[in-house]
């Protein structure tokens, strides 16, 4: 026996369990471990217990926790309604998940569920605290979010962003209030009427568009034109007295009646500037000034010091009421200019050159002669509408009678290397308004809004349908050019929002959203949404499928004046002022009076978000 004990060592000593512990009902539920209580610390867990929504197996049947108590999609919510006594399982935010296969749906997936309809179970994909108003699943409650893909869209937002979305779920896209503009340029003095005319060009060659703003009544009617140079750092609000350049007219010239880039007239690599002074001289013969761009910018000066001054040939010629660059009209590599003399129904073509200029309009390279047709205000460079390599011109006569209707008309003159005088009756196309008093051609511009490589004609008709509600029309370019027609045959239009808006008083093109298609900018200076004559402007986005006919109320964006009599939209233009690749919108408001009565202003709205 002794030898066996040495071989196997100390014997195993059995320690029996504490029968008192097994028999003890620690949680007071009437069951202990000896009677099958699988969790004697929880009095809601025992054999035969009713299953609760608490995240544990209550009846100890050794099965699985019911699926309604399992957060299958990991969004923090389970399908059952959590028991009032609390959750005993792993961390959960809440219950009543109506779709536990979708982690974007739950009772409180968003903290502000009550904003929608209290205890509803909603889908909030963008997590902006508003449920989708059109959920796909029938068991998911509808919220009030009109676009649940974007957290910048919900009915709780007060202001519209420039993003092409209905941010506040009002049913209207991009309503922009100009007190929120990127920059505001206010007139220097009382009654200056700053914002009467606008244009832009890269006069210092830095790649950013420079802003040109005229104030025709500055200096007691002498008029002034201001240049604010674009910059990659952006532009800030200023009084125009602080502009980079100020160009001043003479007594009662009303300098700045019209302004335009001349393109690169002398082919030195810098855009040049045109300024019209329709009431120049005591006899109102009028004048147009040409100023050359340079890396040193255009200097402040009196306009009679400009590099070239084109004076009217005779009394009441009103030279300069309409001026425009003409692109390369004759295809010689130099940009050309066109100067209207509405008092004698003539538009003068002056060809670009690096040589010294002959300033007399009698020596102009060609005349477009209206005879009994009042041409010269406005005039516009359309671009190349037929793809032949020459820029083409529009000469408008907004009060022209066609047949029995004083509906207005636009005459298209195709570019050519044969630049001789031409009668307007020989125009390559005449585009007439639809009805009496349309004022078709009150504004004209060129842009490629359908992206086919041909310039399109944009025509404003502010006296148009529905009691001067006005509108904008577009005609697509093609190898065939354009033919005689009425605007009823235009390729598209946007018209008829409110009686008396005069939409189409101004018009321009520019690619404000950077998609490669030019967009249409339309001014409506008599819009009353923000007060009598506060004015407004619209953005209609171009595309390969640009709408044929639409209401202006359906435009992708509308910009509203600040107060009554501002006349926002009296002038409009586009250009990339900060070099980010998006054209920006510049709006003239020549009646703006926030600082000084009728000092006028211009507003800048940055592109990129439309």
Coordinates of C-alpha atoms in Angstrom, one line a residue:
X1 CA 0.0 0.0 0.0
X2 CA 2.9 2.3 0.9
X3 CA 4.6 1.7 -2.5
X4 CA 1.4 2.5 -4.4
X5 CA 1.0 5.9 -2.6
X6 CA 4.5 6.9 -3.5
X7 CA 3.9 6.0 -7.1
X8 CA 0.7 8.0 -7.6
X9 CA 1.3 10.9 -5.2
X10 CA -1.4 12.6 -3.1
X11 CA -4.9 11.4 -3.7
X12 CA -7.6 13.7 -5.3
X13 CA -9.9 15.3 -2.7
X14 CA -13.5 16.0 -3.9
X15 CA -15.1 19.3 -3.0
X16 CA -18.9 19.2 -3.2
X17 CA -20.8 22.3 -4.5
X18 CA -22.4 24.7 -2.1
X19 CA -26.0 23.5 -2.1
X20 CA -27.1 26.8 -0.5
X21 CA -25.8 28.7 -3.6
X22 CA -27.7 26.5 -6.1
X23 CA -30.9 26.8 -4.2
X24 CA -30.6 30.5 -3.7
X25 CA -33.1 32.7 -5.8
X26 CA -30.9 35.8 -6.0
X27 CA -33.2 37.8 -8.3
X28 CA -36.4 36.9 -6.5
X29 CA -38.2 35.6 -9.6
X30 CA -39.1 32.3 -8.0
X31 CA -36.5 30.4 -9.8
X32 CA -32.9 29.5 -9.0
X33 CA -30.2 27.7 -10.9
X34 CA -31.3 24.4 -9.5
X35 CA -34.7 25.0 -11.1
X36 CA -33.4 26.2 -14.5
X37 CA -33.0 30.0 -14.0
X38 CA -30.3 30.7 -16.7
X39 CA -29.7 34.3 -15.3
X40 CA -30.4 34.5 -11.6
X41 CA -29.3 38.2 -11.6
X42 CA -32.3 39.2 -13.9
X43 CA -35.8 38.7 -12.5
X44 CA -37.2 38.8 -16.0
X45 CA -35.3 35.7 -17.0
X46 CA -36.5 32.3 -15.9
X47 CA -38.1 29.2 -17.4
X48 CA -41.4 30.0 -19.0
X49 CA -41.0 33.8 -18.7
X50 CA -42.8 36.0 -21.3
X51 CA -40.4 37.2 -24.0
X52 CA -39.7 40.9 -23.6
X53 CA -38.1 43.4 -25.9
X54 CA -34.9 43.7 -23.9
X55 CA -32.2 42.0 -25.9
X56 CA -32.0 38.8 -23.8
X57 CA -33.6 35.3 -23.9
X58 CA -36.2 35.6 -21.2
X59 CA -37.6 32.0 -21.1
X60 CA -34.3 30.1 -20.8
X61 CA -35.3 27.6 -23.4
X62 CA -31.7 27.6 -24.7
X63 CA -32.9 28.8 -28.2
X64 CA -31.9 32.1 -29.9
X65 CA -32.8 35.6 -29.0
X66 CA -35.9 36.5 -31.2
X67 CA -34.9 38.3 -34.4
X68 CA -37.0 41.3 -33.5
X69 CA -34.6 41.9 -30.6
X70 CA -31.5 41.7 -32.9
X71 CA -30.1 44.9 -34.6
X72 CA -29.6 43.2 -38.0
X73 CA -28.6 46.3 -39.9
X74 CA -26.4 47.8 -37.2
X75 CA -28.2 51.2 -37.1
X76 CA -28.7 51.0 -33.3
X77 CA -32.4 50.2 -33.6
X78 CA -34.4 46.9 -33.2
X79 CA -37.8 46.1 -34.6
X80 CA -39.7 45.6 -31.3
X81 CA -40.8 48.3 -28.9
X82 CA -38.3 48.3 -26.1
X83 CA -39.7 47.2 -22.7
X84 CA -40.4 50.0 -20.3
X85 CA -38.0 48.4 -17.8
X86 CA -35.1 49.0 -20.2
X87 CA -32.7 47.2 -22.4
X88 CA -30.6 44.4 -20.9
X89 CA -28.6 43.3 -24.0
X90 CA -25.8 45.0 -25.9
X91 CA -26.0 48.7 -26.5
X92 CA -29.1 49.8 -28.5
X93 CA -30.4 53.3 -29.1
X94 CA -34.1 52.5 -29.5
X95 CA -36.7 50.2 -30.9
X96 CA -39.5 50.2 -33.4
X97 CA -37.2 49.9 -36.4
X98 CA -39.7 49.4 -39.2
X99 CA -37.1 48.0 -41.6
X100 CA -34.2 46.3 -39.9
X101 CA -32.6 45.4 -43.2
X102 CA -31.9 49.1 -43.9
X103 CA -29.6 51.0 -41.6
X104 CA -31.0 54.3 -42.9
X105 CA -34.4 53.6 -41.3
X106 CA -35.3 53.8 -37.7
X107 CA -37.5 55.6 -35.1
X108 CA -34.8 58.1 -34.3
X109 CA -32.3 57.6 -37.1
X110 CA -32.4 61.4 -37.1
X111 CA -32.7 63.3 -33.8
X112 CA -35.4 65.6 -35.1
X113 CA -38.0 63.0 -36.0
X114 CA -40.7 65.1 -34.5
X115 CA -40.0 67.8 -37.1
X116 CA -41.8 65.4 -39.5
X117 CA -44.6 63.7 -37.7
X118 CA -43.7 62.7 -34.2
X119 CA -43.1 59.0 -33.7
X120 CA -43.0 58.1 -37.4
X121 CA -40.5 55.5 -38.7
X122 CA -38.8 57.3 -41.5
X123 CA -36.0 57.0 -44.0
X124 CA -33.5 59.8 -43.7
X125 CA -30.7 59.0 -46.2
X126 CA -29.0 62.4 -46.0
X127 CA -29.2 62.6 -42.2
X128 CA -30.6 66.1 -42.2
X129 CA -33.3 65.4 -39.6
X130 CA -36.1 65.3 -42.2
X131 CA -37.6 62.0 -43.5
X132 CA -38.0 61.2 -47.1
X133 CA -41.4 62.4 -48.4
X134 CA -41.6 59.5 -50.8
X135 CA -40.3 56.4 -49.2
X136 CA -40.3 53.3 -51.4
X137 CA -41.4 50.8 -48.7
X138 CA -45.1 50.9 -47.7
X139 CA -44.4 50.4 -44.0
X140 CA -42.2 53.5 -43.9
X141 CA -43.8 56.8 -42.9
X142 CA -43.5 59.8 -45.2
X143 CA -41.6 62.8 -44.0
X144 CA -41.3 66.2 -45.5
X145 CA -37.9 66.1 -47.2
X146 CA -38.4 66.7 -50.9
X147 CA -35.0 65.4 -51.8
X148 CA -33.6 62.9 -49.3
X149 CA -30.3 62.5 -51.2
X150 CA -29.0 65.9 -50.2
X151 CA -28.6 67.3 -46.6
X152 CA -28.8 70.8 -48.2
X153 CA -32.4 70.1 -49.0
X154 CA -35.2 70.2 -46.4
X155 CA -38.1 72.4 -45.5
X156 CA -36.3 73.8 -42.5
X157 CA -33.8 75.8 -44.6
X158 CA -34.6 79.5 -45.0
X159 CA -32.3 80.5 -48.0
X160 CA -31.6 79.0 -51.3
X161 CA -28.1 78.0 -52.3
X162 CA -26.7 78.2 -55.8
X163 CA -26.8 74.5 -56.4
X164 CA -29.6 73.8 -58.8
X165 CA -31.7 72.2 -56.0
X166 CA -34.9 73.3 -54.3
X167 CA -33.2 73.7 -51.0
X168 CA -36.2 74.7 -48.8
X169 CA -38.7 72.5 -50.6
X170 CA -40.7 75.4 -51.7
X171 CA -41.2 74.1 -55.2
X172 CA -38.9 76.8 -56.6
X173 CA -35.3 76.1 -57.5
X174 CA -32.5 78.5 -56.5
X175 CA -34.2 81.7 -55.3
X176 CA -31.3 84.0 -54.7
X177 CA -31.7 87.2 -52.7
X178 CA -29.1 89.7 -53.7
X179 CA -28.4 90.9 -50.1
X180 CA -26.5 87.6 -50.1
X181 CA -24.5 88.3 -53.3
X182 CA -20.8 87.6 -53.4
X183 CA -20.0 91.2 -53.9
X184 CA -21.8 94.5 -54.4
X185 CA -20.4 97.6 -56.2
X186 CA -22.3 100.7 -55.2
X187 CA -22.4 104.1 -57.1
X188 CA -20.3 106.9 -55.8
X189 CA -22.9 109.6 -55.7
X190 CA -26.6 110.4 -55.6
X191 CA -28.4 109.8 -58.9
X192 CA -25.3 108.2 -60.6
X193 CA -27.3 105.3 -62.0
X194 CA -24.4 102.9 -61.6
X195 CA -25.2 99.6 -63.3
X196 CA -26.7 101.1 -66.4
X197 CA -24.4 99.1 -68.6
X198 CA -22.1 96.2 -67.8
X199 CA -19.4 94.3 -69.6
X200 CA -16.2 92.4 -69.0
X201 CA -12.9 91.4 -70.5
X202 CA -9.4 90.4 -69.5
X203 CA -7.7 93.8 -69.9
X204 CA -4.6 92.9 -67.9
X205 CA -4.1 89.4 -69.2
X206 CA -4.1 87.6 -65.9
X207 CA -6.7 85.1 -66.9
X208 CA -9.6 86.5 -64.8
X209 CA -12.5 88.5 -66.2
X210 CA -12.4 92.2 -65.2
X211 CA -15.7 93.9 -64.4
X212 CA -16.9 97.1 -66.2
X213 CA -19.7 99.1 -64.7
X214 CA -21.0 102.3 -66.1
X215 CA -22.8 105.1 -64.2
X216 CA -24.2 107.4 -66.9
X217 CA -25.4 110.2 -64.7
X218 CA -22.2 110.5 -62.6
X219 CA -20.7 114.0 -62.5
X220 CA -24.0 115.6 -63.3
X221 CA -24.5 113.7 -66.5
X222 CA -20.8 113.5 -67.6
X223 CA -21.0 109.8 -66.9
X224 CA -18.3 107.5 -65.7
X225 CA -17.1 103.9 -66.4
X226 CA -15.4 101.9 -63.7
X227 CA -13.1 98.8 -64.0
X228 CA -12.7 96.4 -61.1
X229 CA -10.0 93.9 -61.9
X230 CA -10.7 90.2 -61.4
X231 CA -8.5 88.1 -59.1
X232 CA -8.1 84.5 -58.1
X233 CA -8.6 85.8 -54.5
X234 CA -12.1 87.0 -55.4
X235 CA -13.7 90.4 -55.4
X236 CA -15.1 92.2 -52.4
X237 CA -17.9 94.8 -52.0
X238 CA -16.8 98.3 -52.6
X239 CA -17.9 101.8 -53.3
X240 CA -17.1 102.4 -57.0
X241 CA -15.0 105.4 -55.9
X242 CA -12.5 102.7 -54.9
X243 CA -12.5 100.9 -58.2
X244 CA -9.2 100.2 -59.9
X245 CA -9.9 102.4 -62.8
X246 CA -12.3 105.3 -63.4
X247 CA -12.9 106.7 -66.9
X248 CA -14.7 110.1 -66.9
X249 CA -16.8 111.6 -69.6
X250 CA -17.2 115.3 -70.4
X251 CA -20.1 117.6 -69.5
X252 CA -23.4 116.0 -70.3
X253 CA -21.8 113.2 -72.4
X254 CA -23.6 110.4 -70.5
X255 CA -20.4 108.3 -71.0
X256 CA -21.1 104.6 -70.4
X257 CA -24.5 104.6 -72.2
X258 CA -23.0 101.4 -73.6
X259 CA -19.9 99.4 -72.9
X260 CA -18.3 96.3 -74.3
X261 CA -15.1 94.4 -74.6
X262 CA -13.5 95.1 -78.0
X263 CA -11.8 91.7 -78.0
X264 CA -8.1 92.1 -78.8
X265 CA -8.4 94.9 -81.3
X266 CA -4.7 95.4 -81.8
X267 CA -3.6 91.8 -81.3
X268 CA -1.2 92.5 -78.4
X269 CA -2.6 89.7 -76.2
X270 CA -4.8 91.9 -74.0
X271 CA -8.6 92.6 -74.3
X272 CA -9.5 96.2 -75.2
X273 CA -12.5 98.3 -74.0
X274 CA -15.2 100.2 -75.8
X275 CA -17.2 103.0 -74.1
X276 CA -20.2 104.8 -75.8
X277 CA -21.1 108.3 -74.9
X278 CA -24.3 108.9 -76.9
X279 CA -24.8 112.6 -76.0
X280 CA -21.2 113.6 -76.5
X281 CA -20.9 117.2 -77.7
X282 CA -23.6 119.9 -77.5
X283 CA -25.2 118.6 -80.7
X284 CA -25.5 115.1 -79.4
X285 CA -23.4 113.7 -82.3
X286 CA -22.2 111.1 -79.8
X287 CA -18.8 109.4 -79.5
X288 CA -17.2 106.0 -78.9
X289 CA -13.9 105.6 -77.0
X290 CA -11.4 102.7 -77.5
X291 CA -9.0 102.0 -74.7
X292 CA -6.2 99.4 -75.0
X293 CA -5.6 96.8 -72.3
X294 CA -2.1 96.2 -71.0
X295 CA -0.3 94.3 -68.2
X296 CA -0.3 97.6 -66.3
X297 CA -4.1 97.8 -66.4
X298 CA -6.1 100.7 -68.0
X299 CA -5.2 103.9 -66.3
X300 CA -7.8 106.3 -64.8
X301 CA -8.4 109.2 -67.2
X302 CA -10.8 111.5 -68.9
X303 CA -12.2 109.6 -71.9
X304 CA -10.9 112.2 -74.3
X305 CA -7.5 110.8 -73.6
X306 CA -8.4 107.3 -74.9
X307 CA -6.3 105.7 -77.6
X308 CA -9.0 106.3 -80.1
X309 CA -12.1 108.5 -80.2
X310 CA -14.8 108.0 -82.8
X311 CA -17.1 111.0 -83.0
X312 CA -20.4 111.2 -84.8
X313 CA -20.4 112.7 -88.2
X314 CA -23.3 115.1 -87.7
X315 CA -25.8 116.5 -85.2
X316 CA -28.0 114.0 -83.4
X317 CA -26.2 110.9 -84.7
X318 CA -26.2 109.4 -81.2
X319 CA -23.0 107.5 -81.9
X320 CA -22.3 105.1 -79.0
X321 CA -25.8 104.3 -77.9
X322 CA -24.9 100.8 -78.9
X323 CA -21.3 99.5 -79.1
X324 CA -19.9 96.0 -79.3
X325 CA -16.9 93.9 -80.2
X326 CA -17.4 92.2 -83.5
X327 CA -15.1 89.3 -83.1
X328 CA -13.0 88.6 -86.1
X329 CA -15.6 89.6 -88.7
X330 CA -13.3 89.6 -91.7
X331 CA -11.1 86.7 -90.7
X332 CA -7.7 88.5 -90.7
X333 CA -6.7 87.6 -87.1
X334 CA -7.6 90.9 -85.5
X335 CA -10.8 91.4 -83.5
X336 CA -13.1 94.1 -84.9
X337 CA -15.6 96.5 -83.4
X338 CA -19.1 97.8 -84.4
X339 CA -20.4 101.2 -83.4
X340 CA -24.1 102.2 -83.6
X341 CA -25.4 105.6 -84.6
X342 CA -29.1 105.2 -84.0
X343 CA -29.8 108.8 -84.9
X344 CA -28.9 108.1 -88.6
X345 CA -29.8 104.4 -88.7
X346 CA -26.2 103.3 -89.3
X347 CA -23.8 100.9 -87.7
X348 CA -20.1 101.3 -88.4
X349 CA -17.6 98.4 -88.7
X350 CA -14.0 99.2 -87.8
X351 CA -11.5 96.5 -88.5
X352 CA -8.9 95.7 -85.9
X353 CA -5.3 96.5 -86.7
X354 CA -1.9 97.1 -85.1
X355 CA -1.5 100.2 -87.1
X356 CA -2.4 103.8 -86.1
X357 CA -6.2 104.3 -86.1
X358 CA -8.1 106.8 -88.3
X359 CA -10.6 108.1 -85.9
X360 CA -13.2 109.6 -88.2
X361 CA -16.3 107.4 -88.7
X362 CA -16.5 108.6 -92.2
X363 CA -13.4 106.5 -92.7
X364 CA -14.9 103.4 -91.2
X365 CA -14.1 100.2 -93.0
X366 CA -17.8 99.5 -93.7
X367 CA -21.3 100.8 -92.9
X368 CA -24.4 98.8 -92.3
X369 CA -27.1 101.2 -93.5
X370 CA -30.6 101.0 -92.1
X371 CA -32.3 103.7 -94.3
X372 CA -35.8 103.6 -92.7
X373 CA -34.9 100.9 -90.3
X374 CA -33.7 102.3 -86.9
X375 CA -30.5 100.2 -86.3
X376 CA -27.6 100.8 -84.0
X377 CA -29.0 100.1 -80.5
X378 CA -28.2 97.5 -79.6
X379 CA -25.5 95.9 -81.7
X380 CA -23.9 92.5 -80.7
X381 CA -21.2 90.0 -81.6
X382 CA -23.0 86.7 -82.1
X383 CA -19.9 84.6 -82.6
X384 CA -19.7 82.2 -85.5
X385 CA -23.2 80.9 -86.1
X386 CA -22.5 79.0 -89.3
X387 CA -19.1 77.6 -88.6
X388 CA -17.3 79.3 -91.5
X389 CA -14.6 80.8 -89.4
X390 CA -15.9 84.4 -89.4
X391 CA -17.7 86.0 -86.5
X392 CA -21.2 87.2 -87.2
X393 CA -23.1 90.3 -86.1
X394 CA -26.6 91.2 -84.9
X395 CA -28.0 94.6 -85.5
X396 CA -31.3 95.2 -83.7
X397 CA -34.2 97.4 -84.2
X398 CA -36.6 96.8 -81.3
X399 CA -39.3 99.2 -82.5
X400 CA -39.2 98.1 -86.1
X401 CA -42.5 97.5 -87.8
X402 CA -42.7 94.3 -89.7
X403 CA -45.9 94.0 -91.8
X404 CA -48.5 95.8 -89.6
X405 CA -46.9 95.0 -86.3
X406 CA -44.3 97.1 -84.5
X407 CA -42.9 94.0 -83.0
X408 CA -39.1 94.7 -83.4
X409 CA -36.5 92.8 -85.4
X410 CA -32.9 91.6 -85.3
X411 CA -30.8 91.6 -88.5
X412 CA -28.0 89.0 -88.8
X413 CA -25.0 90.0 -90.9
X414 CA -22.6 87.1 -91.6
X415 CA -18.9 87.7 -91.4
X416 CA -16.9 87.9 -94.6
X417 CA -13.6 89.0 -96.0
X418 CA -15.5 91.3 -98.3
X419 CA -16.2 94.2 -95.9
X420 CA -18.0 96.7 -98.1
X421 CA -21.0 98.8 -97.2
X422 CA -24.3 96.9 -97.0
X423 CA -27.9 97.8 -96.8
X424 CA -29.9 96.3 -94.0
X425 CA -32.4 95.0 -96.6
X426 CA -29.6 92.7 -97.7
X427 CA -29.1 91.2 -94.3
X428 CA -28.5 87.4 -94.2
X429 CA -31.5 87.0 -91.9
X430 CA -34.2 89.0 -90.3
X431 CA -35.7 87.7 -87.1
X432 CA -39.0 89.5 -86.3
X433 CA -40.9 89.6 -83.0
X434 CA -44.1 87.6 -82.5
X435 CA -46.6 90.4 -81.8
X436 CA -47.0 94.2 -81.6
X437 CA -45.0 95.9 -78.9
X438 CA -42.7 92.8 -78.3
X439 CA -39.6 95.0 -78.6
X440 CA -37.8 92.0 -80.0
X441 CA -34.1 92.8 -80.0
X442 CA -34.1 95.1 -77.1
X443 CA -31.2 92.9 -76.0
X444 CA -29.1 90.5 -78.1
X445 CA -26.2 88.2 -77.4
X446 CA -24.4 85.2 -78.7
X447 CA -23.6 81.9 -76.9
X448 CA -23.4 78.2 -77.6
X449 CA -26.2 76.9 -75.3
X450 CA -26.6 73.4 -76.9
X451 CA -22.9 72.7 -77.1
X452 CA -22.8 71.8 -80.8
X453 CA -19.9 74.2 -81.7
X454 CA -22.1 76.7 -83.5
X455 CA -22.9 80.0 -81.8
X456 CA -26.6 80.6 -81.1
X457 CA -28.5 83.9 -81.1
X458 CA -30.1 85.0 -77.8
X459 CA -32.9 87.6 -78.2
X460 CA -34.7 89.5 -75.5
X461 CA -38.3 90.7 -76.1
X462 CA -39.3 92.6 -72.9
X463 CA -42.6 93.9 -74.3
X464 CA -43.7 90.4 -75.2
X465 CA -46.6 88.1 -74.3
X466 CA -49.0 88.6 -71.4
X467 CA -48.8 92.3 -71.0
X468 CA -45.1 93.1 -71.0
X469 CA -44.2 90.0 -69.0
X470 CA -41.4 89.6 -71.6
X471 CA -39.2 86.7 -72.4
X472 CA -36.0 85.4 -74.0
X473 CA -35.7 83.4 -77.3
X474 CA -32.9 81.3 -78.7
X475 CA -32.1 80.3 -82.3
X476 CA -29.5 77.6 -82.8
X477 CA -26.6 78.1 -85.2
X478 CA -25.8 75.6 -88.0
X479 CA -23.9 75.3 -91.2
X480 CA -27.1 76.7 -92.9
X481 CA -26.9 79.9 -90.8
X482 CA -30.2 81.6 -90.1
X483 CA -33.1 82.6 -92.3
X484 CA -35.9 85.1 -92.2
X485 CA -38.5 84.1 -89.6
X486 CA -40.6 85.3 -86.7
X487 CA -39.8 84.4 -83.1
X488 CA -42.7 82.0 -83.2
X489 CA -40.3 79.7 -85.1
X490 CA -37.4 80.1 -82.6
X491 CA -35.8 76.9 -81.4
X492 CA -36.8 77.8 -77.8
X493 CA -38.0 80.4 -75.5
X494 CA -38.6 81.2 -71.8
X495 CA -41.5 83.7 -71.3
X496 CA -44.5 84.7 -69.2
X497 CA -44.0 84.9 -65.5
X498 CA -45.6 88.1 -64.4
X499 CA -47.3 91.0 -66.2
X500 CA -45.1 94.0 -66.4
X501 CA -41.8 92.3 -65.6
X502 CA -40.1 93.3 -68.8
X503 CA -38.0 90.1 -68.8
X504 CA -35.5 90.2 -71.7
X505 CA -34.7 93.9 -71.2
X506 CA -31.1 92.5 -70.9
X507 CA -29.7 89.2 -72.0
X508 CA -26.3 87.4 -71.9
X509 CA -24.6 84.0 -72.1
X510 CA -22.0 82.3 -69.9
X511 CA -21.2 78.9 -68.5
X512 CA -22.1 79.4 -64.9
X513 CA -22.1 75.7 -63.8
X514 CA -19.0 74.6 -65.8
X515 CA -20.7 71.8 -67.7
X516 CA -19.4 73.0 -71.1
X517 CA -22.8 74.5 -72.2
X518 CA -23.3 78.2 -72.2
X519 CA -26.3 79.3 -70.1
X520 CA -28.8 82.1 -70.7
X521 CA -28.9 85.1 -68.3
X522 CA -32.1 87.2 -68.5
X523 CA -32.8 90.5 -66.8
X524 CA -36.3 91.5 -65.7
X525 CA -35.9 95.0 -64.2
X526 CA -39.6 95.6 -63.4
X527 CA -40.2 92.4 -61.5
X528 CA -42.2 93.2 -58.3
X529 CA -41.6 90.1 -56.2
X530 CA -39.5 92.2 -53.7
X531 CA -41.3 95.4 -54.2
X532 CA -42.4 97.7 -57.1
X533 CA -39.6 97.7 -59.7
X534 CA -37.2 95.8 -57.5
X535 CA -36.2 93.7 -60.5
X536 CA -34.9 90.2 -60.9
X537 CA -32.8 88.0 -63.2
X538 CA -33.0 84.4 -64.3
X539 CA -30.5 81.7 -65.2
X540 CA -31.6 79.1 -67.7
X541 CA -29.1 76.3 -68.0
X542 CA -27.9 75.2 -71.4
X543 CA -27.6 71.5 -72.4
X544 CA -27.7 69.3 -75.4
X545 CA -31.4 69.0 -74.8
X546 CA -32.2 72.6 -73.8
X547 CA -35.9 73.1 -73.4
X548 CA -37.8 74.2 -76.5
X549 CA -40.4 76.2 -74.7
X550 CA -40.6 76.9 -71.0
X551 CA -42.0 79.4 -68.5
X552 CA -39.6 81.7 -66.8
X553 CA -41.0 80.4 -63.5
X554 CA -39.3 77.1 -64.3
X555 CA -35.8 78.7 -64.8
X556 CA -33.1 77.0 -62.8
X557 CA -32.4 80.1 -60.8
X558 CA -34.0 83.5 -60.1
X559 CA -32.2 86.3 -58.4
X560 CA -34.2 89.0 -56.7
X561 CA -33.5 92.7 -56.1
X562 CA -33.3 94.0 -52.5
X563 CA -36.0 96.7 -52.5
X564 CA -38.4 98.7 -54.6
X565 CA -37.1 100.6 -57.6
X566 CA -33.7 98.9 -57.6
X567 CA -34.3 97.8 -61.2
X568 CA -32.1 94.7 -60.9
X569 CA -31.6 93.2 -64.4
X570 CA -31.4 96.5 -66.2
X571 CA -28.1 95.1 -67.4
X572 CA -26.6 91.6 -67.1
X573 CA -23.3 89.9 -68.2
X574 CA -21.2 86.9 -67.3
X575 CA -17.5 86.2 -66.9
X576 CA -15.0 84.3 -64.7
X577 CA -13.9 87.0 -62.3
X578 CA -11.9 84.7 -60.0
X579 CA -10.4 82.3 -62.5
X580 CA -12.0 79.2 -61.1
X581 CA -13.4 78.0 -64.4
X582 CA -17.0 79.0 -63.8
X583 CA -18.5 82.1 -65.3
X584 CA -20.0 84.4 -62.7
X585 CA -23.1 86.6 -63.0
X586 CA -23.0 90.4 -62.8
X587 CA -26.3 92.2 -62.5
X588 CA -26.9 96.0 -62.9
X589 CA -29.4 97.8 -60.7
X590 CA -29.3 101.4 -61.7
X591 CA -32.0 102.5 -59.3
X592 CA -30.4 100.9 -56.2
X593 CA -30.5 103.4 -53.3
X594 CA -29.3 101.7 -50.1
X595 CA -26.5 104.2 -49.6
X596 CA -27.4 107.2 -51.7
X597 CA -30.6 107.8 -53.6
X598 CA -30.4 106.2 -57.1
X599 CA -26.7 105.8 -56.9
X600 CA -27.1 102.5 -58.4
X601 CA -25.1 99.3 -58.0
X602 CA -23.9 96.1 -59.6
X603 CA -24.1 92.6 -57.9
X604 CA -21.7 89.7 -58.4
X605 CA -23.0 86.2 -57.9
X606 CA -20.2 83.5 -58.2
X607 CA -20.8 80.6 -60.6
X608 CA -20.1 77.0 -59.8
X609 CA -23.2 76.2 -57.7
X610 CA -26.0 76.5 -60.3

